[in-house]
Short mmCIF file of C-alpha atoms in Angstrom, two decimals:
data_model
loop_
_atom_site.label_atom_id
_atom_site.label_comp_id
_atom_site.label_asym_id
_atom_site.label_seq_id
_atom_site.Cartn_x
_atom_site.Cartn_y
_atom_site.Cartn_z
CA UNK A 169 -15.57 48.34 -22.20
CA UNK A 170 -11.99 48.87 -21.03
CA UNK A 171 -13.20 49.22 -17.41
CA UNK A 172 -15.17 45.98 -17.62
CA UNK A 173 -12.12 44.20 -19.03
CA UNK A 174 -9.93 45.58 -16.23
CA UNK A 175 -12.47 44.59 -13.57
CA UNK A 176 -12.62 41.05 -14.95
CA UNK A 177 -8.82 40.88 -15.10
CA UNK A 178 -8.61 42.02 -11.48
CA UNK A 179 -11.23 39.51 -10.37
CA UNK A 180 -9.41 36.74 -12.24
CA UNK A 181 -6.07 37.70 -10.66
CA UNK A 182 -7.59 37.77 -7.17
CA UNK A 183 -9.32 34.44 -7.74
CA UNK A 184 -6.08 32.85 -8.96
CA UNK A 185 -4.14 34.28 -6.01
CA UNK A 186 -6.76 33.00 -3.59
CA UNK A 187 -6.66 29.55 -5.20
CA UNK A 188 -2.87 29.49 -4.99
CA UNK A 189 -3.00 30.35 -1.29
CA UNK A 190 -5.60 27.70 -0.65
CA UNK A 191 -3.65 24.96 -2.40
CA UNK A 192 -1.78 22.43 -0.36
CA UNK A 193 1.46 21.30 -1.93
CA UNK A 194 1.67 18.05 0.02
CA UNK A 195 4.54 16.78 -2.17
CA UNK A 196 6.87 19.19 -0.43
CA UNK A 197 6.03 17.69 2.95
CA UNK A 198 6.41 14.14 1.66
CA UNK A 199 10.04 14.95 0.90
CA UNK A 200 10.48 16.52 4.34
CA UNK A 201 8.85 13.59 6.12
CA UNK A 202 10.95 11.06 4.21
CA UNK A 203 14.11 12.70 5.55
CA UNK A 204 12.81 12.27 9.12
CA UNK A 205 12.54 8.46 8.94
CA UNK A 206 14.96 6.90 11.41
CA UNK A 207 17.87 4.87 10.00
CA UNK A 208 16.87 1.30 9.21
CA UNK A 209 13.31 2.19 8.22
CA UNK A 210 12.48 1.65 4.57
CA UNK A 211 10.08 4.06 2.91
CA UNK A 212 6.82 2.31 2.07
CA UNK A 213 4.04 4.83 1.45
CA UNK A 214 3.23 8.50 1.71
CA UNK A 215 -0.01 10.10 2.82
CA UNK A 216 -1.22 13.52 1.70
CA UNK A 217 -2.87 15.60 4.41
CA UNK A 218 -4.90 18.26 2.66
CA UNK A 219 -7.50 19.84 4.92
CA UNK A 220 -8.69 22.01 2.02
CA UNK A 221 -8.31 25.20 3.99
CA UNK A 222 -10.16 23.84 7.00
CA UNK A 223 -13.15 22.37 5.20
CA UNK A 224 -11.87 18.85 5.81
CA UNK A 225 -11.25 18.22 9.48
CA UNK A 226 -10.19 14.60 9.25
CA UNK A 227 -8.30 12.72 6.54
CA UNK A 228 -8.26 8.97 6.94
CA UNK A 229 -6.40 6.18 5.19
CA UNK A 230 -6.77 2.43 5.46
CA UNK A 231 -3.70 0.23 5.57
CA UNK A 232 -2.82 -3.43 5.96
CA UNK A 233 -0.02 -3.76 8.51
CA UNK A 234 1.90 -6.98 9.03
CA UNK A 235 2.88 -8.67 12.26
CA UNK A 236 6.49 -8.83 13.37
CA UNK A 237 7.13 -5.58 11.54
CA UNK A 238 7.94 -2.18 13.01
CA UNK A 239 6.29 0.75 11.29
CA UNK A 240 7.30 4.34 11.66
CA UNK A 241 5.22 7.39 10.80
CA UNK A 242 6.87 10.75 10.28
CA UNK A 243 4.76 13.82 9.77
CA UNK A 244 5.42 17.40 8.74
CA UNK A 245 3.21 20.29 7.81
CA UNK A 246 2.98 23.85 6.72
CA UNK A 247 2.86 25.19 10.31
CA UNK A 248 6.37 23.79 10.85
CA UNK A 249 7.27 20.24 11.79
CA UNK A 250 4.33 18.34 13.20
CA UNK A 251 2.75 21.50 14.66
CA UNK A 252 -1.02 21.49 14.25
CA UNK A 253 -1.15 17.93 12.93
CA UNK A 254 -2.21 14.82 14.82
CA UNK A 255 -1.89 11.30 13.48
CA UNK A 256 -3.87 8.52 15.11
CA UNK A 257 -3.75 4.80 14.45
CA UNK A 258 -6.79 2.58 15.02
CA UNK A 259 -7.15 -1.16 14.65
CA UNK A 260 -9.82 -2.91 12.57
CA UNK A 261 -12.33 -2.52 15.37
CA UNK A 262 -11.61 1.17 15.66
CA UNK A 263 -9.74 0.86 18.94
CA UNK A 264 -7.25 3.68 19.27
CA UNK A 265 -3.70 2.37 19.43
CA UNK A 266 -1.58 5.49 19.23
CA UNK A 267 -1.90 9.25 18.91
CA UNK A 268 0.92 11.62 18.06
CA UNK A 269 -0.55 14.31 20.33
CA UNK A 270 1.17 13.07 23.45
CA UNK A 271 1.61 14.91 26.76
CA UNK A 272 0.34 18.09 25.07
CA UNK A 273 3.03 17.89 22.40
CA UNK A 274 2.81 17.26 18.67
CA UNK A 275 5.18 14.38 18.02
CA UNK A 276 6.63 14.29 14.53
CA UNK A 277 7.64 10.64 14.67
CA UNK A 278 6.21 7.52 16.23
CA UNK A 279 6.92 3.84 15.91
CA UNK A 280 4.40 1.02 16.05
CA UNK A 281 5.59 -2.52 16.67
CA UNK A 282 2.87 -4.53 14.95
CA UNK A 283 2.17 -8.01 16.25
CA UNK A 284 -1.07 -8.71 14.44
CA UNK A 285 -1.59 -8.66 10.67
CA UNK A 286 -4.76 -6.84 9.77
CA UNK A 287 -6.52 -3.78 8.55
CA UNK A 288 -5.72 -0.55 10.38
CA UNK A 289 -6.92 3.02 10.02
CA UNK A 290 -4.53 5.94 9.99
CA UNK A 291 -6.26 9.26 10.51
CA UNK A 292 -4.95 12.80 10.43
CA UNK A 293 -6.65 15.67 12.20
CA UNK A 294 -5.79 19.30 12.83
CA UNK A 295 -5.43 21.13 16.13
CA UNK A 296 -5.04 24.92 16.16
CA UNK A 297 -3.68 24.72 12.64
CA UNK A 298 -3.36 27.77 10.42
CA UNK A 299 -2.70 25.93 7.20
CA UNK A 300 -4.41 22.52 7.19
CA UNK A 301 -1.67 21.10 5.00
CA UNK A 302 1.05 18.50 5.35
CA UNK A 303 2.09 14.95 4.64
CA UNK A 304 3.16 11.81 6.43
CA UNK A 305 5.37 8.94 5.44
CA UNK A 306 5.17 5.32 6.48
CA UNK A 307 8.40 3.40 6.85
CA UNK A 308 8.92 -0.19 7.89
CA UNK A 309 11.61 -2.49 9.17
CA UNK A 310 11.59 -6.13 10.14
CA UNK B 135 -22.25 -17.59 -2.24
CA UNK B 136 -18.95 -15.83 -1.67
CA UNK B 137 -18.84 -14.46 -5.22
CA UNK B 138 -22.41 -13.25 -4.86
CA UNK B 139 -21.48 -11.55 -1.65
CA UNK B 140 -18.40 -9.89 -3.16
CA UNK B 141 -20.45 -8.66 -6.12
CA UNK B 142 -22.90 -7.01 -3.78
CA UNK B 143 -20.10 -5.50 -1.77
CA UNK B 144 -18.33 -4.20 -4.86
CA UNK B 145 -21.55 -2.62 -6.14
CA UNK B 146 -21.94 -0.91 -2.79
CA UNK B 147 -18.43 0.48 -3.06
CA UNK B 148 -19.32 2.07 -6.37
CA UNK B 149 -22.61 3.48 -5.18
CA UNK B 150 -21.24 4.80 -1.94
CA UNK B 151 -17.91 6.16 -3.06
CA UNK B 152 -18.02 8.94 -0.51
CA UNK B 153 -20.66 7.76 1.88
CA UNK B 154 -19.72 5.59 4.82
CA UNK B 155 -21.85 2.51 5.18
CA UNK B 156 -21.64 -0.46 7.46
CA UNK B 157 -21.59 -3.93 5.99
CA UNK B 158 -20.61 -7.45 6.96
CA UNK B 159 -17.43 -8.87 5.54
CA UNK B 160 -16.97 -12.60 4.95
CA UNK B 161 -14.22 -12.87 7.53
CA UNK B 162 -15.62 -15.92 9.28
CA UNK B 163 -12.12 -17.37 9.48
CA UNK B 164 -10.70 -14.31 11.18
CA UNK B 165 -11.70 -14.69 14.77
CA UNK B 166 -10.96 -12.84 17.93
CA UNK B 167 -10.36 -14.85 21.07
CA UNK B 168 -12.12 -12.31 23.27
CA UNK B 169 -15.30 -12.74 21.29
CA UNK B 170 -15.62 -16.47 21.44
CA UNK B 171 -18.08 -16.42 24.32
CA UNK B 172 -20.35 -13.94 22.59
CA UNK B 173 -19.96 -14.34 18.83
CA UNK B 174 -20.47 -11.09 16.97
CA UNK B 175 -20.33 -10.35 13.29
CA UNK B 176 -17.14 -8.65 12.15
CA UNK B 177 -18.13 -5.40 10.52
CA UNK B 178 -16.15 -2.93 8.53
CA UNK B 179 -16.92 0.23 6.62
CA UNK B 180 -17.30 -0.15 2.88
CA UNK B 181 -14.49 1.92 1.50
CA UNK B 182 -14.16 3.91 -1.70
CA UNK B 183 -12.00 2.31 -4.43
CA UNK B 184 -9.03 4.59 -3.81
CA UNK B 185 -8.99 3.79 -0.12
CA UNK B 186 -8.98 0.05 -0.76
CA UNK B 187 -6.17 0.50 -3.27
CA UNK B 188 -4.14 2.57 -0.84
CA UNK B 189 -4.55 -0.08 1.83
CA UNK B 190 -2.61 -2.68 -0.14
CA UNK B 191 0.91 -2.91 1.27
CA UNK B 192 4.00 -2.35 -0.82
CA UNK B 193 5.47 -5.59 -2.30
CA UNK B 194 8.76 -4.28 -0.94
CA UNK B 195 7.81 -5.52 2.54
CA UNK B 196 7.75 -9.12 1.31
CA UNK B 197 10.92 -8.65 -0.73
CA UNK B 198 12.77 -7.38 2.34
CA UNK B 199 11.53 -10.37 4.35
CA UNK B 200 12.82 -12.77 1.69
CA UNK B 201 16.24 -11.13 1.72
CA UNK B 202 16.44 -11.00 5.51
CA UNK B 203 15.55 -14.66 5.57
CA UNK B 204 18.99 -15.25 4.09
CA UNK B 205 17.70 -16.27 0.67
CA UNK B 206 20.20 -16.21 -2.17
CA UNK B 207 19.23 -13.94 -5.08
CA UNK B 208 18.08 -15.95 -8.07
CA UNK B 209 17.33 -13.96 -11.20
CA UNK B 210 15.63 -17.00 -12.77
CA UNK B 211 12.80 -16.74 -10.25
CA UNK B 212 11.69 -13.41 -11.66
CA UNK B 213 9.95 -12.56 -14.92
CA UNK B 214 12.33 -12.33 -17.89
CA UNK B 215 12.91 -8.62 -18.64
CA UNK B 216 12.88 -9.20 -22.42
CA UNK B 217 9.36 -10.68 -22.25
CA UNK B 218 8.15 -7.07 -22.28
CA UNK B 219 7.60 -7.16 -26.06
CA UNK B 220 4.92 -9.81 -25.60
CA UNK B 221 2.62 -7.53 -23.66
CA UNK B 222 0.38 -5.66 -26.07
CA UNK B 223 -2.95 -4.98 -24.41
CA UNK B 224 -3.61 -2.49 -21.61
CA UNK B 225 -4.40 -5.41 -19.30
CA UNK B 226 -1.12 -7.21 -20.06
CA UNK B 227 0.93 -4.04 -19.85
CA UNK B 228 -0.57 -2.92 -16.54
CA UNK B 229 -0.35 -6.24 -14.71
CA UNK B 230 3.18 -6.85 -15.94
CA UNK B 231 4.17 -3.32 -14.95
CA UNK B 232 3.28 -4.42 -11.43
CA UNK B 233 5.23 -7.65 -11.82
CA UNK B 234 8.32 -5.87 -13.16
CA UNK B 235 7.93 -3.26 -10.42
CA UNK B 236 8.29 -5.99 -7.79
CA UNK B 237 11.21 -7.54 -9.71
CA UNK B 238 12.88 -4.13 -9.91
CA UNK B 239 12.44 -3.65 -6.16
CA UNK B 240 13.79 -7.14 -5.54
CA UNK B 241 16.91 -6.50 -7.64
CA UNK B 242 17.32 -3.14 -5.87
CA UNK B 243 17.16 -4.69 -2.39
CA UNK B 244 19.85 -7.19 -3.31
CA UNK B 245 21.97 -4.39 -4.82
CA UNK B 246 21.95 -6.11 -8.23
CA UNK B 247 22.42 -2.89 -10.13
CA UNK B 248 22.77 -4.31 -13.64
CA UNK B 249 19.59 -6.34 -13.26
CA UNK B 250 17.85 -3.31 -11.79
CA UNK B 251 18.69 -1.29 -14.89
CA UNK B 252 17.37 -4.08 -17.14
CA UNK B 253 14.10 -4.20 -15.20
CA UNK B 254 13.99 -0.42 -15.20
CA UNK B 255 14.01 -0.51 -19.01
CA UNK B 256 11.09 -2.95 -19.00
CA UNK B 257 9.20 -0.76 -16.54
CA UNK B 258 9.82 2.29 -18.72
CA UNK B 259 8.60 0.50 -21.86
CA UNK B 260 5.38 -0.61 -20.20
CA UNK B 261 4.79 2.75 -18.50
CA UNK B 262 5.28 4.51 -21.85
CA UNK B 263 2.89 2.04 -23.48
CA UNK B 264 0.27 2.92 -20.88
CA UNK B 265 0.78 6.68 -21.35
CA UNK B 266 2.16 7.16 -17.85
CA UNK B 267 5.87 7.19 -18.66
CA UNK B 268 6.08 10.90 -17.82
CA UNK B 269 5.44 10.06 -14.18
CA UNK B 270 8.35 7.68 -13.97
CA UNK B 271 11.65 9.49 -13.45
CA UNK B 272 13.73 7.00 -15.42
CA UNK B 273 16.92 9.08 -15.56
CA UNK B 274 17.15 9.71 -11.80
CA UNK B 275 16.51 6.07 -10.95
CA UNK B 276 19.01 4.89 -13.58
CA UNK B 277 21.62 7.25 -12.15
CA UNK B 278 20.96 5.92 -8.64
CA UNK B 279 21.08 2.31 -9.85
CA UNK B 280 24.45 2.95 -11.48
CA UNK B 281 25.82 4.28 -8.22
CA UNK B 282 26.90 1.53 -5.87
CA UNK B 283 26.42 3.39 -2.58
CA UNK B 284 22.96 4.96 -2.89
CA UNK B 285 20.83 1.88 -2.35
CA UNK B 286 18.39 3.42 0.16
CA UNK B 287 17.83 6.41 -2.07
CA UNK B 288 17.30 4.12 -5.06
CA UNK B 289 14.64 2.06 -3.28
CA UNK B 290 13.00 5.23 -1.96
CA UNK B 291 12.84 6.87 -5.38
CA UNK B 292 11.56 3.71 -7.10
CA UNK B 293 8.75 3.34 -4.54
CA UNK B 294 7.92 7.04 -4.82
CA UNK B 295 7.75 6.82 -8.61
CA UNK B 296 5.29 3.93 -8.51
CA UNK B 297 3.26 5.91 -6.02
CA UNK B 298 3.21 8.89 -8.41
CA UNK B 299 2.05 6.63 -11.24
CA UNK B 300 -0.80 5.25 -9.13
CA UNK B 301 -1.81 8.70 -7.85
CA UNK B 302 -1.89 10.02 -11.37
CA UNK B 303 -3.96 7.10 -12.63
CA UNK B 304 -6.50 7.65 -9.89
CA UNK B 305 -6.68 11.38 -10.56
CA UNK B 306 -7.37 10.58 -14.21
CA UNK B 307 -10.03 8.05 -13.21
CA UNK B 308 -7.96 5.17 -14.55
CA UNK B 309 -8.19 3.18 -11.33
CA UNK B 310 -8.63 -0.02 -13.36
CA UNK B 311 -5.00 0.31 -14.53
CA UNK B 312 -3.87 1.09 -10.99
CA UNK B 313 -5.69 -2.00 -9.67
CA UNK B 314 -3.87 -4.18 -12.21
CA UNK B 315 -0.46 -2.72 -11.35
CA UNK B 316 -1.09 -3.47 -7.67
CA UNK B 317 -2.44 -6.95 -8.44
CA UNK B 318 0.64 -7.74 -10.56
CA UNK B 319 2.96 -6.47 -7.85
CA UNK B 320 1.21 -8.59 -5.25
CA UNK B 321 1.13 -11.76 -7.39
CA UNK B 322 4.87 -11.50 -8.06
CA UNK B 323 5.78 -10.80 -4.42
CA UNK B 324 3.76 -13.74 -3.08
CA UNK B 325 4.89 -15.96 -5.95
CA UNK B 326 8.55 -15.26 -5.10
CA UNK B 327 7.81 -16.09 -1.46
CA UNK B 328 6.27 -19.44 -2.44
CA UNK B 329 9.22 -20.26 -4.71
CA UNK B 330 11.74 -19.53 -1.97
CA UNK B 331 9.64 -21.45 0.57
CA UNK B 332 9.41 -24.47 -1.75
CA UNK B 333 13.18 -24.48 -2.05
CA UNK B 334 13.83 -24.03 1.65
CA UNK B 335 10.65 -24.42 3.74
CA UNK B 336 10.54 -21.84 6.49
CA UNK B 337 7.91 -21.03 9.13
CA UNK B 338 8.34 -17.28 8.72
CA UNK B 339 7.68 -17.45 4.99
CA UNK B 340 4.82 -19.90 5.53
CA UNK B 341 3.26 -17.45 7.96
CA UNK B 342 3.71 -14.59 5.51
CA UNK B 343 2.06 -16.57 2.71
CA UNK B 344 -0.89 -17.35 5.01
CA UNK B 345 -1.14 -13.72 6.10
CA UNK B 346 -1.82 -12.68 2.53
CA UNK B 347 -5.40 -13.83 2.97
CA UNK B 348 -6.22 -10.29 4.15
CA UNK B 349 -4.55 -8.58 1.18
CA UNK B 350 -6.17 -10.95 -1.33
CA UNK B 351 -9.61 -10.12 0.09
CA UNK B 352 -8.86 -6.41 -0.40
CA UNK B 353 -7.59 -6.95 -3.94
CA UNK B 354 -10.64 -8.95 -4.98
CA UNK B 355 -12.93 -6.26 -3.63
CA UNK B 356 -11.58 -3.74 -6.12
CA UNK B 357 -10.94 -6.14 -9.01
CA UNK B 358 -14.57 -7.18 -8.92
CA UNK B 359 -15.65 -3.63 -9.70
CA UNK B 360 -13.97 -3.87 -13.10
CA UNK B 361 -15.08 -7.41 -13.92
CA UNK B 362 -16.60 -6.33 -17.24
CA UNK B 363 -13.28 -4.85 -18.45
CA UNK B 364 -11.11 -6.88 -20.83
CA UNK B 365 -9.06 -9.55 -19.13
CA UNK B 366 -10.44 -8.98 -15.64
CA UNK B 367 -12.92 -11.84 -15.57
CA UNK B 368 -10.29 -14.59 -15.93
CA UNK B 369 -8.05 -12.96 -13.34
CA UNK B 370 -10.94 -12.59 -10.90
CA UNK B 371 -11.96 -16.23 -11.40
CA UNK B 372 -8.38 -17.40 -10.83
CA UNK B 373 -7.91 -15.26 -7.73
CA UNK B 374 -11.32 -16.32 -6.41
CA UNK B 375 -10.15 -19.94 -6.68
CA UNK B 376 -7.07 -18.91 -4.72
CA UNK B 377 -9.28 -17.19 -2.17
CA UNK B 378 -11.18 -20.44 -1.67
CA UNK B 379 -7.92 -22.08 -0.60
CA UNK B 380 -7.20 -19.12 1.66
CA UNK B 381 -10.65 -19.56 3.22
CA UNK B 382 -9.30 -22.71 4.85
CA UNK B 383 -6.69 -20.66 6.67
CA UNK B 384 -7.72 -19.28 10.01
CA UNK B 385 -6.19 -16.11 11.42
CA UNK B 386 -6.73 -16.05 15.14
CA UNK B 387 -6.52 -12.68 16.85
CA UNK B 388 -5.69 -12.62 20.55
CA UNK B 389 -6.53 -9.19 21.88
CA UNK B 390 -4.21 -7.40 24.31
CA UNK B 391 -3.45 -3.85 25.40
CA UNK B 392 -0.67 -1.85 23.74
CA UNK B 393 2.26 -0.55 25.76
CA UNK B 394 4.08 2.69 25.04
CA UNK B 395 7.34 4.36 25.90
CA UNK B 396 9.18 7.42 24.63
CA UNK B 397 12.66 6.73 23.31
CA UNK B 398 14.78 9.73 22.26
CA UNK B 399 11.65 11.79 21.57
CA UNK B 400 10.05 9.03 19.53
CA UNK B 401 6.89 7.46 20.89
CA UNK B 402 7.22 3.68 20.56
CA UNK B 403 4.09 1.57 20.89
CA UNK B 404 4.19 -2.20 21.08
CA UNK B 405 0.89 -3.88 20.36
CA UNK B 406 -0.44 -6.32 22.91
CA UNK B 407 -2.74 -7.89 20.33
CA UNK B 408 -1.22 -10.71 18.35
CA UNK B 409 -2.39 -12.81 15.46
CA UNK B 410 -1.70 -16.47 14.85
CA UNK B 411 -1.95 -17.84 11.33
CA UNK B 412 -3.19 -21.42 11.28
CA UNK B 413 -1.83 -22.61 7.95
CA UNK B 414 -0.97 -26.18 7.00
CA UNK B 415 1.66 -27.48 4.59
CA UNK B 416 -1.20 -28.67 2.40
CA UNK B 417 -2.61 -25.11 2.24
CA UNK B 418 0.83 -23.80 1.27
CA UNK B 419 1.20 -26.42 -1.46
CA UNK B 420 -2.17 -25.53 -2.93
CA UNK B 421 -1.40 -21.80 -2.83
CA UNK B 422 2.04 -22.37 -4.38
CA UNK B 423 0.60 -24.41 -7.23
CA UNK B 424 -2.36 -22.10 -7.93
CA UNK B 425 -0.28 -18.95 -7.77
CA UNK B 426 2.26 -20.41 -10.20
CA UNK B 427 -0.48 -21.17 -12.72
CA UNK B 428 -2.05 -17.70 -12.30
CA UNK B 429 1.33 -16.03 -12.80
CA UNK B 430 2.12 -18.19 -15.83
CA UNK B 431 -1.10 -17.06 -17.47
CA UNK B 432 -0.29 -13.44 -16.78
CA UNK B 433 3.35 -13.38 -17.86
CA UNK B 434 2.64 -15.74 -20.81
#
């Protein structure tokens, strides 16, 4: 009986440990990303990037962006800075406007000068990531 | 016809919460100049509720525009903070939490710390009444509001707290409350813009009011899902009437290629596509009048 109890306890502990490792504490990276916003940009929204240990390859958000406004995205993840994370902005017709994987580098910050109010899609994907976890922040300035 | 269409669309959202589907959207007044020769139907994926909610921009963007327009702060334009005791139902509390949230942000942007604290108290009361007070860090925000030189941090923390409230509501499947908070925030932000524009007509503000056609469409998509919940039907009817006015506004999209440059390690992209809002003074007058009556019903 004692052995069965111990086995169950061990299994429970391992399961809990595994769950803890698999969890993505995106809040932590929201705080980091907020600090990376350039002066003059006002924090508007945050985006959680939880790849659920690699089972989710793409996380996409929809946003309404306004013309005559500059938007800035800052991104940070568990692999360190923007490493392993790519943010891509598409317009309403799914035309790619910008990608943070630029000249074979992961850029942590990019700015989009919007000249057309509309619906946009902001997607996050992983490239050679070990953690599949991070967050991005959207800032704006007129 | 439009309502029927929205109902169908909303039902699809519910049924296909995680399945992507293609569907037409009634965006006949949003046209692209490159498509005039060969008219095509504008299509868009039907999005899950949370995605539509997340797409709605922060009211802070409009508040910043109003301030940068050189508008003088007028407390009388906003909802009276002591009206909070009049809001007893979940519907009233949620929608006015959104309204006070915008007013709080507005006072913050203008650095009106005493007003910000008063609105903060109203926000706390309503959040507590909705059982989400624990997600609003009242003490930190109050401390920041009392400090005269931490304005950016104050605005940041206030926005983040509202985000936490909305995230929590969605996790607890209380999206209906989240929808109302966002609707209230939007109504107040656009209402303030119309008030300022009535006082001092301005093309920039006029354009911004016209632009809201896109946000209103998004809002109605999600509101319609909860039309059987208490209070929603009247709000949906009122906003649908507003949408009919917005249907007269045409947003022309002239497609162009983006340009990019790298400045100090930051990739900067300037869009080549631009939109032109064709809005008349008569449209603005109708929107101003309708929005005032909708807000008056909501704030009592």
